[in-house]
C-alpha positions as a Python dict, from the first residue, in 0.01 Angstrom:
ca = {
    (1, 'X'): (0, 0, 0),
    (2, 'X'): (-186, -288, -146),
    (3, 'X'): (-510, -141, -9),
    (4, 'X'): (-430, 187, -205),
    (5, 'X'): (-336, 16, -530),
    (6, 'X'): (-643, -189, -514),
    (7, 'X'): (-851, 136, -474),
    (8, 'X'): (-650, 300, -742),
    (9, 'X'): (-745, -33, -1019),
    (10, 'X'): (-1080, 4, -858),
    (11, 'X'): (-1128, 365, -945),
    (12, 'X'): (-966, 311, -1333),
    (13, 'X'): (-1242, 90, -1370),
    (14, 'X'): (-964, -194, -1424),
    (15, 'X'): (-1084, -433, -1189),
    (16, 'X'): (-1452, -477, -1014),
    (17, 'X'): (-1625, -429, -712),
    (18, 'X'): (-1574, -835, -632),
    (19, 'X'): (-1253, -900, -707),
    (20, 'X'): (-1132, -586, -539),
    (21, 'X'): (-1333, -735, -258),
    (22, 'X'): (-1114, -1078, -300),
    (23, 'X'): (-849, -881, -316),
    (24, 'X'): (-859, -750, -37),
    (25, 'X'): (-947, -1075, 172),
    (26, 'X'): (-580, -1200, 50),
    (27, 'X'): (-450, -836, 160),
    (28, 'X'): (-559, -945, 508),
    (29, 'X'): (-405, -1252, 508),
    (30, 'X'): (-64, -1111, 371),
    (31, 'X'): (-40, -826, 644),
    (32, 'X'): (52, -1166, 846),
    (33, 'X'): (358, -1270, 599),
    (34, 'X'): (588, -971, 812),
    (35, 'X'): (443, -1059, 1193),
    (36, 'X'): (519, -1392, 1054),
    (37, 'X'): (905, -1322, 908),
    (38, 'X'): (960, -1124, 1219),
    (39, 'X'): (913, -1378, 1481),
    (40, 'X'): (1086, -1659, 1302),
    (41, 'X'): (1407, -1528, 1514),
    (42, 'X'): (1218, -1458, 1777),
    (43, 'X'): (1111, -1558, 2166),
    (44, 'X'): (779, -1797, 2165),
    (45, 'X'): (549, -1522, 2306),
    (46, 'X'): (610, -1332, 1947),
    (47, 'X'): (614, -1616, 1735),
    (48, 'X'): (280, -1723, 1891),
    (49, 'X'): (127, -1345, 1837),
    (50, 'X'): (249, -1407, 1472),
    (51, 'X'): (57, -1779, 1476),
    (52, 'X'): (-254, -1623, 1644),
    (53, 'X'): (-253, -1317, 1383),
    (54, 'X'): (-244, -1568, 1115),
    (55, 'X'): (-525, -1776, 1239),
    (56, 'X'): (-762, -1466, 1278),
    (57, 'X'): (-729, -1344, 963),
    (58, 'X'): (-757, -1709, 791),
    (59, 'X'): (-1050, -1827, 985),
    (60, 'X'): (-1194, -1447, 877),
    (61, 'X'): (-1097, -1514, 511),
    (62, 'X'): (-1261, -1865, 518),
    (63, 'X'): (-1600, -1739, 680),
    (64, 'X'): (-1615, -1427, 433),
    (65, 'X'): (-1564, -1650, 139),
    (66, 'X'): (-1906, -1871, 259),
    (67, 'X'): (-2092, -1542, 239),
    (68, 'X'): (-1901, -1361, -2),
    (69, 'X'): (-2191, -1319, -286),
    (70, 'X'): (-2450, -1201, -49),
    (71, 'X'): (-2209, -978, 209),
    (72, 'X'): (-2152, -778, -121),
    (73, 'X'): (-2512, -718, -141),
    (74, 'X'): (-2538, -640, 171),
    (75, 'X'): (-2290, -374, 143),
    (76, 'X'): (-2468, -253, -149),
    (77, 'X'): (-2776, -258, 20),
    (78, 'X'): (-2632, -35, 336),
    (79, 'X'): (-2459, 231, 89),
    (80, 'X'): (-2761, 280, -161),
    (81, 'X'): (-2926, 508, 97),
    (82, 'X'): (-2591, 719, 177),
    (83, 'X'): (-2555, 747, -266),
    (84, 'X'): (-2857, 1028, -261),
    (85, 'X'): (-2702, 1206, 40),
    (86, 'X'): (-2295, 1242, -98),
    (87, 'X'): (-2481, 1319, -441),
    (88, 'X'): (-2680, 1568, -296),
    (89, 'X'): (-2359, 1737, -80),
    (90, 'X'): (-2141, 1716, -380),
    (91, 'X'): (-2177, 1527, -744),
    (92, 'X'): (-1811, 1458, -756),
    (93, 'X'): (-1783, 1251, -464),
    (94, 'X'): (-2093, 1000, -613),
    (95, 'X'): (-1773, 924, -883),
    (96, 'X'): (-1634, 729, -610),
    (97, 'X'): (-1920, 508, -518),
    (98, 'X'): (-1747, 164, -587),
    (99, 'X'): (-1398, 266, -379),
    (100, 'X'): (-1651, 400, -97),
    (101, 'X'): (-1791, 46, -98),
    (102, 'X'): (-1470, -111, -126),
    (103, 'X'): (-1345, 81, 222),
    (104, 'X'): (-1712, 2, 348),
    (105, 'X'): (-1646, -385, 275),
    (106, 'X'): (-1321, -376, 494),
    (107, 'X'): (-1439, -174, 788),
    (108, 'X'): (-1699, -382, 798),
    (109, 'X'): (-1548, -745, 718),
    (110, 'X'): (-1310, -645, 1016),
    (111, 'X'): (-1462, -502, 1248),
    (112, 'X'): (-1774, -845, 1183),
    (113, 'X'): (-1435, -1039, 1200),
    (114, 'X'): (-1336, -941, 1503),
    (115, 'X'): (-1712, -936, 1647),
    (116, 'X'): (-1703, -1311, 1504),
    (117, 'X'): (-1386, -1450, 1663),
    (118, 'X'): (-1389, -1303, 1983),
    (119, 'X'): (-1566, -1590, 2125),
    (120, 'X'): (-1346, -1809, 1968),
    (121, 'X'): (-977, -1644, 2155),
    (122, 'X'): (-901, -1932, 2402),
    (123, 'X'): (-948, -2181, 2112),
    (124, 'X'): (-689, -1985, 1905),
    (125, 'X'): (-444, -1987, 2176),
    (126, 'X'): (-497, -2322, 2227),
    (127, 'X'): (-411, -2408, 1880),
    (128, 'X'): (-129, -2155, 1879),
    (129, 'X'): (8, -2322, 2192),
    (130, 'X'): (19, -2656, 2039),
    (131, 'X'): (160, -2527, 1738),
    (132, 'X'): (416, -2327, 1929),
    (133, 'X'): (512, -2504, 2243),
    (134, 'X'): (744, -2387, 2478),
    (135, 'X'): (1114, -2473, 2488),
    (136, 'X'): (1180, -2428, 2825),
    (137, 'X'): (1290, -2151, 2988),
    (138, 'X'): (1130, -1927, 2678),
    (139, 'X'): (827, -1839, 2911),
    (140, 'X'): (1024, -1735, 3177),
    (141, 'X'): (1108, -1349, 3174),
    (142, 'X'): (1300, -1154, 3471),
    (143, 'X'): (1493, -866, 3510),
    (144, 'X'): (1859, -908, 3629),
    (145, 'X'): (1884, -656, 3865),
    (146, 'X'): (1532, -561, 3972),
    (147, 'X'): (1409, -854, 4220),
    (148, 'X'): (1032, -901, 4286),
    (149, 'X'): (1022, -806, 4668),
    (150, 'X'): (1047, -487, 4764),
    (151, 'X'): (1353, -277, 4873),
    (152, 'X'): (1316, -131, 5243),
    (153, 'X'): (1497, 170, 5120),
    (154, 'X'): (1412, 395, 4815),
    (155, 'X'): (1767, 454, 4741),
    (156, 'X'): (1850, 47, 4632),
    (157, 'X'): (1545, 59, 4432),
    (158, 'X'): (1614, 337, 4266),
    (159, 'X'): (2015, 187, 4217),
    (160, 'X'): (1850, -167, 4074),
    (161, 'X'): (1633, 60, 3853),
    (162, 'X'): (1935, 281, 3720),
    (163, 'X'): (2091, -76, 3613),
    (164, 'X'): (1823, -236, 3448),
    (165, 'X'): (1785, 97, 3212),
    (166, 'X'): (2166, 104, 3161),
    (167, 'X'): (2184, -265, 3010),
    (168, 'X'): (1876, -219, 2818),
    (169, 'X'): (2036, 92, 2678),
    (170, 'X'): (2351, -106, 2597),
    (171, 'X'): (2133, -360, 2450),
    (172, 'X'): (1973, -94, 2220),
    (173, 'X'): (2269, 66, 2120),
    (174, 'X'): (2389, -272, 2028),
    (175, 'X'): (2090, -306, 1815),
    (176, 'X'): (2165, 12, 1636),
    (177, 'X'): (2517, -67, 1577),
    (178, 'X'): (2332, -379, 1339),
    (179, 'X'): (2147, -114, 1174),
    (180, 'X'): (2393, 107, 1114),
    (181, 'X'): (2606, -224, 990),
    (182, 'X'): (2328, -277, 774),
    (183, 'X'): (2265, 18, 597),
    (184, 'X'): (2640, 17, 522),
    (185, 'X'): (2652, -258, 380),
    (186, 'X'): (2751, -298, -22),
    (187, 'X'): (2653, -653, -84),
}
């Protein structure tokens, strides 16, 4: 949604190439704000996805913002030669040039991003670690009825299987008994 409205100021001549570029640098950083609002309640494996996502798109944001002035060029640069082309197919699309470089500076700041940081995953998890360390028994994950050897006879497996699905359907019905709570709720 903020990627659309930022097009839409874009294409109203309201804002400019660069600052829809800025723009949407702080878009990527607030697509973390929900991971972020959704793990505070839960285990440590999703608040540390949350943490990492965070991380990624910061350390992205901070790199862009050293070459900000000349990856804008550079995008420039890469979408003078396809200009002639679009004109050539059809004039109306060329009316679009600045939103087509706008969707070219994302693709490419994100996919350079991810290119970029790659190298760097086992020294974000690191950090996230330290910033999210482990309570305990948090790590630990096991099903209740499903042991880790395995049964001699299909039928027992199949039985331990039957009651692991049953009490994670009871705990997703309980789950939608909160929604349903929710949307009936007046306050």
């Amino acid at each position: 949604a903020a990627m659309a409205l930022t097009l839409t100021l874009l294409s109203k001549d309201i804002i400019t190439l660069d600052i829809a570029a800025a723009m949407v640098l702080g878009e990527n950083i607030g697509t973390t704000i929900t991971a972020n609002l959704a793990a505070m309640i839960a285990n440590v494996h999703a608040k540390r996805a949350a943490r990492a996502h965070l991380i990624f798109n910061v350390f992205g944001v901070i790199w862009m913002m050293i070459v900000f002035k000349p990856f804008l060029g550079f995008i420039e640069y890469i979408y003078e030669p396809f200009s002639q082309w679009i004109n050539g197919m059809n004039p109306d699309l060329g009316k679009g040039e600045s939103e087509i470089m706008l969707s070219l500076f994302h693709t490419a700041f994100n996919i350079l991003n991810t290119l970029l940081l790659v190298w760097f995953v086992n020294f974000i998890a690191n950090i996230v670690i330290k910033l999210v360390p482990s309570k305990g028994d948090d790590d630990l994950f096991s099903l209740d009825y499903i042991g880790s050897g395995i049964m001699g006879t299909p039928e027992l497996s199949l039985l331990e299987a039957y009651k692991e699905v049953g009490k994670f359907g009871g705990i997703t019905a309980r789950m939608n008994g909160f929604v349903t709570d929710l949307l009936e709720t007046t306050e």
